[in-house]
């Protein structure tokens, strides 16, 4: 079955970096779009970054200049490179993807989330 699995979260010092991965498994032809969201304690879910199949990207205001989203359609994997991390980046990060399945239809999927903690 089709599945999205995030990895790469953990504990980092302020100013450090992490790269999150979002791997799609199953009978997948391509990644149409991918996005990263996060939910901090006591906060609403927030869009962090989004990318289309043409390579167009957009970012939430808190991510601009620090985070970069990318996809690798050969590996069927997306990435979120996070630099200059701050304590306010602490959250559970979720991958969302619109994928083209083996039957050529498009379907939305969510990953299970990965914890990012920025603390000294």
mmCIF file of N, CA and C in Angstrom:
data_model
loop_
_atom_site.group_PDB
_atom_site.id
_atom_site.type_symbol
_atom_site.label_atom_id
_atom_site.label_comp_id
_atom_site.label_asym_id
_atom_site.label_seq_id
_atom_site.Cartn_x
_atom_site.Cartn_y
_atom_site.Cartn_z
ATOM 1 N N UNK A 1 0.838 -1.195 0.000
ATOM 2 C CA UNK A 1 0.000 0.000 0.000
ATOM 3 C C UNK A 1 0.875 1.249 0.000
ATOM 4 N N UNK A 2 0.344 2.335 -0.494
ATOM 5 C CA UNK A 2 1.070 3.596 -0.538
ATOM 6 C C UNK A 2 1.206 4.146 0.871
ATOM 7 N N UNK A 3 2.390 4.656 1.184
ATOM 8 C CA UNK A 3 2.671 5.167 2.515
ATOM 9 C C UNK A 3 3.704 6.280 2.432
ATOM 10 N N UNK A 4 3.577 7.299 3.295
ATOM 11 C CA UNK A 4 4.577 8.343 3.479
ATOM 12 C C UNK A 4 5.204 8.177 4.847
ATOM 13 N N UNK A 5 6.534 8.185 4.901
ATOM 14 C CA UNK A 5 7.250 8.015 6.157
ATOM 15 C C UNK A 5 8.264 9.139 6.304
ATOM 16 N N UNK A 6 8.121 9.955 7.369
ATOM 17 C CA UNK A 6 9.068 11.018 7.665
ATOM 18 C C UNK A 6 10.196 10.496 8.543
ATOM 19 N N UNK A 7 11.363 11.106 8.414
ATOM 20 C CA UNK A 7 12.493 10.792 9.268
ATOM 21 C C UNK A 7 13.410 12.006 9.332
ATOM 22 N N UNK A 8 14.363 11.980 10.258
ATOM 23 C CA UNK A 8 15.364 13.025 10.357
ATOM 24 C C UNK A 8 15.169 14.006 11.491
ATOM 25 N N UNK A 9 14.072 13.904 12.219
ATOM 26 C CA UNK A 9 13.862 14.782 13.348
ATOM 27 C C UNK A 9 14.759 14.424 14.515
ATOM 28 N N UNK A 10 14.762 15.294 15.519
ATOM 29 C CA UNK A 10 15.573 15.059 16.694
ATOM 30 C C UNK A 10 15.792 16.325 17.488
ATOM 31 N N UNK A 11 16.770 16.274 18.392
ATOM 32 C CA UNK A 11 17.126 17.391 19.255
ATOM 33 C C UNK A 11 18.367 18.084 18.717
ATOM 34 N N UNK A 12 18.295 19.409 18.536
ATOM 35 C CA UNK A 12 19.430 20.188 18.045
ATOM 36 C C UNK A 12 19.574 21.459 18.863
ATOM 37 N N UNK A 13 20.788 22.006 18.867
ATOM 38 C CA UNK A 13 21.061 23.282 19.512
ATOM 39 C C UNK A 13 20.544 24.443 18.662
ATOM 40 N N UNK A 14 20.178 25.563 19.273
ATOM 41 C CA UNK A 14 19.861 26.751 18.480
ATOM 42 C C UNK A 14 21.002 27.098 17.527
ATOM 43 N N UNK A 15 20.644 27.444 16.284
ATOM 44 C CA UNK A 15 21.628 27.706 15.256
ATOM 45 C C UNK A 15 22.043 26.489 14.458
ATOM 46 N N UNK A 16 21.635 25.311 14.879
ATOM 47 C CA UNK A 16 21.978 24.091 14.184
ATOM 48 C C UNK A 16 21.086 23.827 12.993
ATOM 49 N N UNK A 17 21.314 22.681 12.340
ATOM 50 C CA UNK A 17 20.596 22.314 11.127
ATOM 51 C C UNK A 17 20.084 20.886 11.209
ATOM 52 N N UNK A 18 18.991 20.626 10.499
ATOM 53 C CA UNK A 18 18.444 19.292 10.319
ATOM 54 C C UNK A 18 17.922 19.168 8.901
ATOM 55 N N UNK A 19 17.943 17.948 8.370
ATOM 56 C CA UNK A 19 17.293 17.657 7.107
ATOM 57 C C UNK A 19 16.254 16.573 7.327
ATOM 58 N N UNK A 20 14.994 16.924 7.104
ATOM 59 C CA UNK A 20 13.911 15.969 7.192
ATOM 60 C C UNK A 20 13.696 15.293 5.843
ATOM 61 N N UNK A 21 13.329 14.015 5.883
ATOM 62 C CA UNK A 21 13.025 13.259 4.677
ATOM 63 C C UNK A 21 11.593 12.760 4.721
ATOM 64 N N UNK A 22 10.986 12.651 3.549
ATOM 65 C CA UNK A 22 9.626 12.128 3.408
ATOM 66 C C UNK A 22 9.648 11.141 2.250
ATOM 67 N N UNK A 23 9.654 9.859 2.572
ATOM 68 C CA UNK A 23 9.783 8.812 1.568
ATOM 69 C C UNK A 23 8.427 8.198 1.249
ATOM 70 N N UNK A 24 8.100 8.145 -0.031
ATOM 71 C CA UNK A 24 6.870 7.511 -0.496
ATOM 72 C C UNK A 24 7.179 6.094 -0.947
ATOM 73 N N UNK A 25 6.424 5.142 -0.448
ATOM 74 C CA UNK A 25 6.594 3.752 -0.835
ATOM 75 C C UNK A 25 5.298 3.218 -1.420
ATOM 76 N N UNK A 26 5.401 2.106 -2.132
ATOM 77 C CA UNK A 26 4.261 1.539 -2.818
ATOM 78 C C UNK A 26 4.333 1.802 -4.310
ATOM 79 N N UNK A 27 3.226 1.576 -4.979
ATOM 80 C CA UNK A 27 3.179 1.731 -6.436
ATOM 81 C C UNK A 27 2.924 3.194 -6.783
ATOM 82 N N UNK A 28 4.005 3.980 -6.807
ATOM 83 C CA UNK A 28 3.942 5.414 -7.056
ATOM 84 C C UNK A 28 4.639 5.734 -8.376
ATOM 85 N N UNK A 29 3.951 6.481 -9.231
ATOM 86 C CA UNK A 29 4.552 6.913 -10.487
ATOM 87 C C UNK A 29 5.333 8.208 -10.336
ATOM 88 N N UNK A 30 4.792 9.160 -9.559
ATOM 89 C CA UNK A 30 5.455 10.448 -9.426
ATOM 90 C C UNK A 30 4.895 11.210 -8.235
ATOM 91 N N UNK A 31 5.674 12.200 -7.793
ATOM 92 C CA UNK A 31 5.216 13.174 -6.815
ATOM 93 C C UNK A 31 4.667 14.364 -7.587
ATOM 94 N N UNK A 32 3.397 14.653 -7.389
ATOM 95 C CA UNK A 32 2.802 15.821 -8.027
ATOM 96 C C UNK A 32 3.150 17.088 -7.241
ATOM 97 N N UNK A 33 2.762 17.122 -5.978
ATOM 98 C CA UNK A 33 3.137 18.213 -5.087
ATOM 99 C C UNK A 33 3.513 17.639 -3.731
ATOM 100 N N UNK A 34 4.291 18.398 -2.981
ATOM 101 C CA UNK A 34 4.636 18.018 -1.623
ATOM 102 C C UNK A 34 4.679 19.261 -0.757
ATOM 103 N N UNK A 35 4.303 19.094 0.500
ATOM 104 C CA UNK A 35 4.325 20.197 1.449
ATOM 105 C C UNK A 35 4.742 19.687 2.816
ATOM 106 N N UNK A 36 5.294 20.596 3.604
ATOM 107 C CA UNK A 36 5.599 20.330 4.998
ATOM 108 C C UNK A 36 4.788 21.276 5.867
ATOM 109 N N UNK A 37 4.162 20.719 6.883
ATOM 110 C CA UNK A 37 3.432 21.471 7.889
ATOM 111 C C UNK A 37 4.050 21.189 9.253
ATOM 112 N N UNK A 38 3.768 22.053 10.210
ATOM 113 C CA UNK A 38 4.199 21.783 11.570
ATOM 114 C C UNK A 38 3.138 22.253 12.560
ATOM 115 N N UNK A 39 3.137 21.614 13.723
ATOM 116 C CA UNK A 39 2.260 22.007 14.810
ATOM 117 C C UNK A 39 3.091 22.117 16.081
ATOM 118 N N UNK A 40 3.234 23.346 16.567
ATOM 119 C CA UNK A 40 3.950 23.602 17.806
ATOM 120 C C UNK A 40 2.998 23.446 18.987
ATOM 121 N N UNK A 41 3.530 23.201 20.187
ATOM 122 C CA UNK A 41 2.654 23.075 21.360
ATOM 123 C C UNK A 41 1.769 24.297 21.541
ATOM 124 N N UNK A 42 0.476 24.076 21.677
ATOM 125 C CA UNK A 42 -0.465 25.154 21.891
ATOM 126 C C UNK A 42 -0.770 26.000 20.678
ATOM 127 N N UNK A 43 -0.364 25.566 19.478
ATOM 128 C CA UNK A 43 -0.531 26.356 18.263
ATOM 129 C C UNK A 43 -1.326 25.598 17.212
ATOM 130 N N UNK A 44 -1.836 26.347 16.241
ATOM 131 C CA UNK A 44 -2.489 25.754 15.081
ATOM 132 C C UNK A 44 -1.444 25.172 14.127
ATOM 133 N N UNK A 45 -1.883 24.250 13.284
ATOM 134 C CA UNK A 45 -1.008 23.719 12.254
ATOM 135 C C UNK A 45 -0.617 24.829 11.285
ATOM 136 N N UNK A 46 0.656 24.871 10.911
ATOM 137 C CA UNK A 46 1.220 25.939 10.095
ATOM 138 C C UNK A 46 1.891 25.368 8.858
ATOM 139 N N UNK A 47 1.639 25.976 7.705
ATOM 140 C CA UNK A 47 2.350 25.608 6.484
ATOM 141 C C UNK A 47 3.789 26.108 6.570
ATOM 142 N N UNK A 48 4.739 25.210 6.325
ATOM 143 C CA UNK A 48 6.156 25.550 6.348
ATOM 144 C C UNK A 48 6.690 25.764 4.936
ATOM 145 N N UNK A 49 6.405 24.829 4.029
ATOM 146 C CA UNK A 49 6.935 24.902 2.673
ATOM 147 C C UNK A 49 6.087 24.055 1.743
ATOM 148 N N UNK A 50 6.102 24.410 0.457
ATOM 149 C CA UNK A 50 5.313 23.716 -0.551
ATOM 150 C C UNK A 50 6.088 23.719 -1.862
ATOM 151 N N UNK A 51 5.984 22.623 -2.629
ATOM 152 C CA UNK A 51 6.651 22.541 -3.924
ATOM 153 C C UNK A 51 5.746 21.822 -4.910
ATOM 154 N N UNK A 52 5.720 22.293 -6.166
ATOM 155 C CA UNK A 52 4.924 21.682 -7.226
ATOM 156 C C UNK A 52 5.798 20.801 -8.107
ATOM 157 N N UNK A 53 5.155 20.063 -9.027
ATOM 158 C CA UNK A 53 5.918 19.189 -9.918
ATOM 159 C C UNK A 53 6.758 19.961 -10.927
ATOM 160 N N UNK A 54 6.486 21.245 -11.104
ATOM 161 C CA UNK A 54 7.301 22.082 -11.971
ATOM 162 C C UNK A 54 8.480 22.713 -11.245
ATOM 163 N N UNK A 55 8.573 22.487 -9.936
ATOM 164 C CA UNK A 55 9.663 23.033 -9.157
ATOM 165 C C UNK A 55 9.367 24.356 -8.477
ATOM 166 N N UNK A 56 8.170 24.891 -8.654
ATOM 167 C CA UNK A 56 7.802 26.124 -7.977
ATOM 168 C C UNK A 56 7.690 25.885 -6.480
ATOM 169 N N UNK A 57 8.252 26.785 -5.687
ATOM 170 C CA UNK A 57 8.227 26.661 -4.235
ATOM 171 C C UNK A 57 7.655 27.906 -3.591
ATOM 172 N N UNK A 58 7.062 27.712 -2.431
ATOM 173 C CA UNK A 58 6.684 28.827 -1.592
ATOM 174 C C UNK A 58 6.858 28.409 -0.140
ATOM 175 N N UNK A 59 7.016 29.416 0.735
ATOM 176 C CA UNK A 59 7.359 29.158 2.125
ATOM 177 C C UNK A 59 6.515 30.006 3.056
ATOM 178 N N UNK A 60 6.275 29.476 4.242
ATOM 179 C CA UNK A 60 5.720 30.297 5.288
ATOM 180 C C UNK A 60 6.718 31.363 5.711
ATOM 181 N N UNK A 61 6.207 32.451 6.283
ATOM 182 C CA UNK A 61 7.075 33.574 6.622
ATOM 183 C C UNK A 61 8.193 33.173 7.576
ATOM 184 N N UNK A 62 7.914 32.297 8.516
ATOM 185 C CA UNK A 62 8.926 31.894 9.481
ATOM 186 C C UNK A 62 10.032 31.046 8.863
ATOM 187 N N UNK A 63 9.771 30.455 7.684
ATOM 188 C CA UNK A 63 10.738 29.576 7.044
ATOM 189 C C UNK A 63 11.594 30.273 5.995
ATOM 190 N N UNK A 64 11.148 31.405 5.486
ATOM 191 C CA UNK A 64 11.845 32.085 4.396
ATOM 192 C C UNK A 64 13.267 32.452 4.801
ATOM 193 N N UNK A 65 14.205 32.119 3.918
ATOM 194 C CA UNK A 65 15.603 32.432 4.155
ATOM 195 C C UNK A 65 16.340 31.414 4.992
ATOM 196 N N UNK A 66 15.636 30.463 5.594
ATOM 197 C CA UNK A 66 16.264 29.465 6.450
ATOM 198 C C UNK A 66 16.017 28.032 6.000
ATOM 199 N N UNK A 67 14.841 27.758 5.428
ATOM 200 C CA UNK A 67 14.452 26.396 5.049
ATOM 201 C C UNK A 67 14.393 26.267 3.532
ATOM 202 N N UNK A 68 14.651 25.046 3.028
ATOM 203 C CA UNK A 68 14.567 24.757 1.604
ATOM 204 C C UNK A 68 13.864 23.428 1.389
ATOM 205 N N UNK A 69 12.831 23.421 0.537
ATOM 206 C CA UNK A 69 12.117 22.195 0.205
ATOM 207 C C UNK A 69 12.574 21.701 -1.162
ATOM 208 N N UNK A 70 12.649 20.376 -1.330
ATOM 209 C CA UNK A 70 13.028 19.782 -2.602
ATOM 210 C C UNK A 70 12.420 18.395 -2.708
ATOM 211 N N UNK A 71 12.381 17.859 -3.933
ATOM 212 C CA UNK A 71 11.928 16.494 -4.165
ATOM 213 C C UNK A 71 12.866 15.795 -5.133
ATOM 214 N N UNK A 72 12.919 14.486 -5.018
ATOM 215 C CA UNK A 72 13.694 13.637 -5.914
ATOM 216 C C UNK A 72 12.733 12.570 -6.426
ATOM 217 N N UNK A 73 12.266 12.720 -7.661
ATOM 218 C CA UNK A 73 11.259 11.800 -8.174
ATOM 219 C C UNK A 73 11.819 10.417 -8.481
ATOM 220 N N UNK A 74 13.127 10.313 -8.713
ATOM 221 C CA UNK A 74 13.728 8.999 -8.903
ATOM 222 C C UNK A 74 13.650 8.189 -7.616
ATOM 223 N N UNK A 75 13.959 8.825 -6.498
ATOM 224 C CA UNK A 75 13.892 8.168 -5.195
ATOM 225 C C UNK A 75 12.503 8.213 -4.573
ATOM 226 N N UNK A 76 11.586 8.987 -5.165
ATOM 227 C CA UNK A 76 10.243 9.180 -4.618
ATOM 228 C C UNK A 76 10.320 9.686 -3.179
ATOM 229 N N UNK A 77 11.171 10.670 -2.973
ATOM 230 C CA UNK A 77 11.433 11.211 -1.647
ATOM 231 C C UNK A 77 11.507 12.731 -1.698
ATOM 232 N N UNK A 78 10.942 13.376 -0.689
ATOM 233 C CA UNK A 78 11.054 14.811 -0.525
ATOM 234 C C UNK A 78 11.893 15.146 0.686
ATOM 235 N N UNK A 79 12.396 16.382 0.723
ATOM 236 C CA UNK A 79 13.290 16.804 1.790
ATOM 237 C C UNK A 79 12.932 18.207 2.253
ATOM 238 N N UNK A 80 13.222 18.478 3.509
ATOM 239 C CA UNK A 80 13.151 19.816 4.057
ATOM 240 C C UNK A 80 14.459 20.087 4.781
ATOM 241 N N UNK A 81 15.297 20.937 4.190
ATOM 242 C CA UNK A 81 16.547 21.348 4.813
ATOM 243 C C UNK A 81 16.263 22.544 5.710
ATOM 244 N N UNK A 82 16.592 22.433 6.983
ATOM 245 C CA UNK A 82 16.325 23.473 7.961
ATOM 246 C C UNK A 82 17.645 23.955 8.542
ATOM 247 N N UNK A 83 17.938 25.237 8.349
ATOM 248 C CA UNK A 83 19.163 25.848 8.850
ATOM 249 C C UNK A 83 18.841 26.934 9.862
ATOM 250 N N UNK A 84 19.843 27.277 10.670
ATOM 251 C CA UNK A 84 19.703 28.333 11.673
ATOM 252 C C UNK A 84 18.451 28.126 12.516
ATOM 253 N N UNK A 85 18.314 26.931 13.051
ATOM 254 C CA UNK A 85 17.113 26.589 13.808
ATOM 255 C C UNK A 85 17.015 27.389 15.098
ATOM 256 N N UNK A 86 15.788 27.719 15.453
ATOM 257 C CA UNK A 86 15.490 28.515 16.634
ATOM 258 C C UNK A 86 14.557 27.735 17.550
ATOM 259 N N UNK A 87 14.533 28.065 18.840
ATOM 260 C CA UNK A 87 13.624 27.351 19.747
ATOM 261 C C UNK A 87 12.172 27.374 19.289
ATOM 262 N N UNK A 88 11.738 28.459 18.639
ATOM 263 C CA UNK A 88 10.362 28.534 18.172
ATOM 264 C C UNK A 88 10.059 27.604 16.998
ATOM 265 N N UNK A 89 11.090 26.952 16.438
ATOM 266 C CA UNK A 89 10.877 25.939 15.410
ATOM 267 C C UNK A 89 10.477 24.591 16.003
ATOM 268 N N UNK A 90 10.534 24.465 17.317
ATOM 269 C CA UNK A 90 10.161 23.213 17.967
ATOM 270 C C UNK A 90 8.712 22.868 17.648
ATOM 271 N N UNK A 91 8.495 21.680 17.086
ATOM 272 C CA UNK A 91 7.159 21.273 16.654
ATOM 273 C C UNK A 91 7.223 19.846 16.135
ATOM 274 N N UNK A 92 6.054 19.267 15.915
ATOM 275 C CA UNK A 92 5.949 18.041 15.138
ATOM 276 C C UNK A 92 5.773 18.446 13.680
ATOM 277 N N UNK A 93 6.624 17.917 12.811
ATOM 278 C CA UNK A 93 6.600 18.244 11.392
ATOM 279 C C UNK A 93 5.944 17.108 10.615
ATOM 280 N N UNK A 94 5.006 17.473 9.736
ATOM 281 C CA UNK A 94 4.234 16.511 8.968
ATOM 282 C C UNK A 94 4.455 16.720 7.475
ATOM 283 N N UNK A 95 4.653 15.629 6.760
ATOM 284 C CA UNK A 95 4.751 15.654 5.312
ATOM 285 C C UNK A 95 3.381 15.384 4.701
ATOM 286 N N UNK A 96 3.035 16.147 3.683
ATOM 287 C CA UNK A 96 1.826 15.921 2.902
ATOM 288 C C UNK A 96 2.211 15.862 1.426
ATOM 289 N N UNK A 97 1.650 14.907 0.698
ATOM 290 C CA UNK A 97 1.985 14.780 -0.713
ATOM 291 C C UNK A 97 0.769 14.391 -1.527
ATOM 292 N N UNK A 98 0.674 14.958 -2.719
ATOM 293 C CA UNK A 98 -0.271 14.527 -3.737
ATOM 294 C C UNK A 98 0.514 13.655 -4.706
ATOM 295 N N UNK A 99 0.172 12.368 -4.759
ATOM 296 C CA UNK A 99 0.950 11.383 -5.497
ATOM 297 C C UNK A 99 0.148 10.802 -6.648
ATOM 298 N N UNK A 100 0.848 10.502 -7.744
ATOM 299 C CA UNK A 100 0.255 9.794 -8.870
ATOM 300 C C UNK A 100 0.477 8.303 -8.664
ATOM 301 N N UNK A 101 -0.615 7.559 -8.505
ATOM 302 C CA UNK A 101 -0.560 6.139 -8.205
ATOM 303 C C UNK A 101 -0.395 5.311 -9.474
ATOM 304 N N UNK A 102 -0.277 3.999 -9.271
ATOM 305 C CA UNK A 102 -0.103 3.093 -10.390
ATOM 306 C C UNK A 102 -1.269 3.069 -11.359
ATOM 307 N N UNK A 103 -2.463 3.424 -10.885
ATOM 308 C CA UNK A 103 -3.626 3.510 -11.767
ATOM 309 C C UNK A 103 -3.757 4.884 -12.416
ATOM 310 N N UNK A 104 -2.721 5.727 -12.263
ATOM 311 C CA UNK A 104 -2.615 7.059 -12.858
ATOM 312 C C UNK A 104 -3.539 8.083 -12.220
ATOM 313 N N UNK A 105 -4.142 7.758 -11.097
ATOM 314 C CA UNK A 105 -4.957 8.718 -10.379
ATOM 315 C C UNK A 105 -4.110 9.470 -9.355
ATOM 316 N N UNK A 106 -4.617 10.623 -8.889
ATOM 317 C CA UNK A 106 -3.910 11.459 -7.916
ATOM 318 C C UNK A 106 -4.608 11.383 -6.574
ATOM 319 N N UNK A 107 -3.823 11.168 -5.521
ATOM 320 C CA UNK A 107 -4.350 10.979 -4.181
ATOM 321 C C UNK A 107 -3.475 11.709 -3.168
ATOM 322 N N UNK A 108 -4.109 12.277 -2.141
ATOM 323 C CA UNK A 108 -3.393 12.962 -1.066
ATOM 324 C C UNK A 108 -3.056 12.000 0.062
ATOM 325 N N UNK A 109 -1.848 12.161 0.628
ATOM 326 C CA UNK A 109 -1.387 11.333 1.732
ATOM 327 C C UNK A 109 -0.718 12.196 2.785
ATOM 328 N N UNK A 110 -0.797 11.736 4.024
ATOM 329 C CA UNK A 110 -0.112 12.366 5.154
ATOM 330 C C UNK A 110 0.861 11.384 5.784
ATOM 331 N N UNK A 111 2.021 11.895 6.204
ATOM 332 C CA UNK A 111 2.937 11.111 7.009
ATOM 333 C C UNK A 111 2.533 11.134 8.468
ATOM 334 N N UNK A 112 3.235 10.370 9.286
ATOM 335 C CA UNK A 112 2.881 10.218 10.696
ATOM 336 C C UNK A 112 3.442 11.332 11.578
ATOM 337 N N UNK A 113 4.367 12.122 11.067
ATOM 338 C CA UNK A 113 4.972 13.206 11.816
ATOM 339 C C UNK A 113 6.307 12.821 12.421
ATOM 340 N N UNK A 114 7.191 13.807 12.552
ATOM 341 C CA UNK A 114 8.477 13.613 13.202
ATOM 342 C C UNK A 114 8.763 14.818 14.100
ATOM 343 N N UNK A 115 9.245 14.557 15.303
ATOM 344 C CA UNK A 115 9.458 15.605 16.303
ATOM 345 C C UNK A 115 10.778 16.321 16.062
ATOM 346 N N UNK A 116 10.738 17.650 16.053
ATOM 347 C CA UNK A 116 11.929 18.495 16.016
ATOM 348 C C UNK A 116 11.944 19.335 17.285
ATOM 349 N N UNK A 117 13.024 19.249 18.047
ATOM 350 C CA UNK A 117 13.178 20.017 19.274
ATOM 351 C C UNK A 117 14.464 20.824 19.198
ATOM 352 N N UNK A 118 14.353 22.142 19.366
ATOM 353 C CA UNK A 118 15.501 23.047 19.319
ATOM 354 C C UNK A 118 15.676 23.627 20.715
ATOM 355 N N UNK A 119 16.749 23.248 21.376
ATOM 356 C CA UNK A 119 16.959 23.654 22.762
ATOM 357 C C UNK A 119 18.430 23.558 23.117
ATOM 358 N N UNK A 120 18.868 24.442 24.000
ATOM 359 C CA UNK A 120 20.221 24.386 24.528
ATOM 360 C C UNK A 120 20.299 23.567 25.803
#
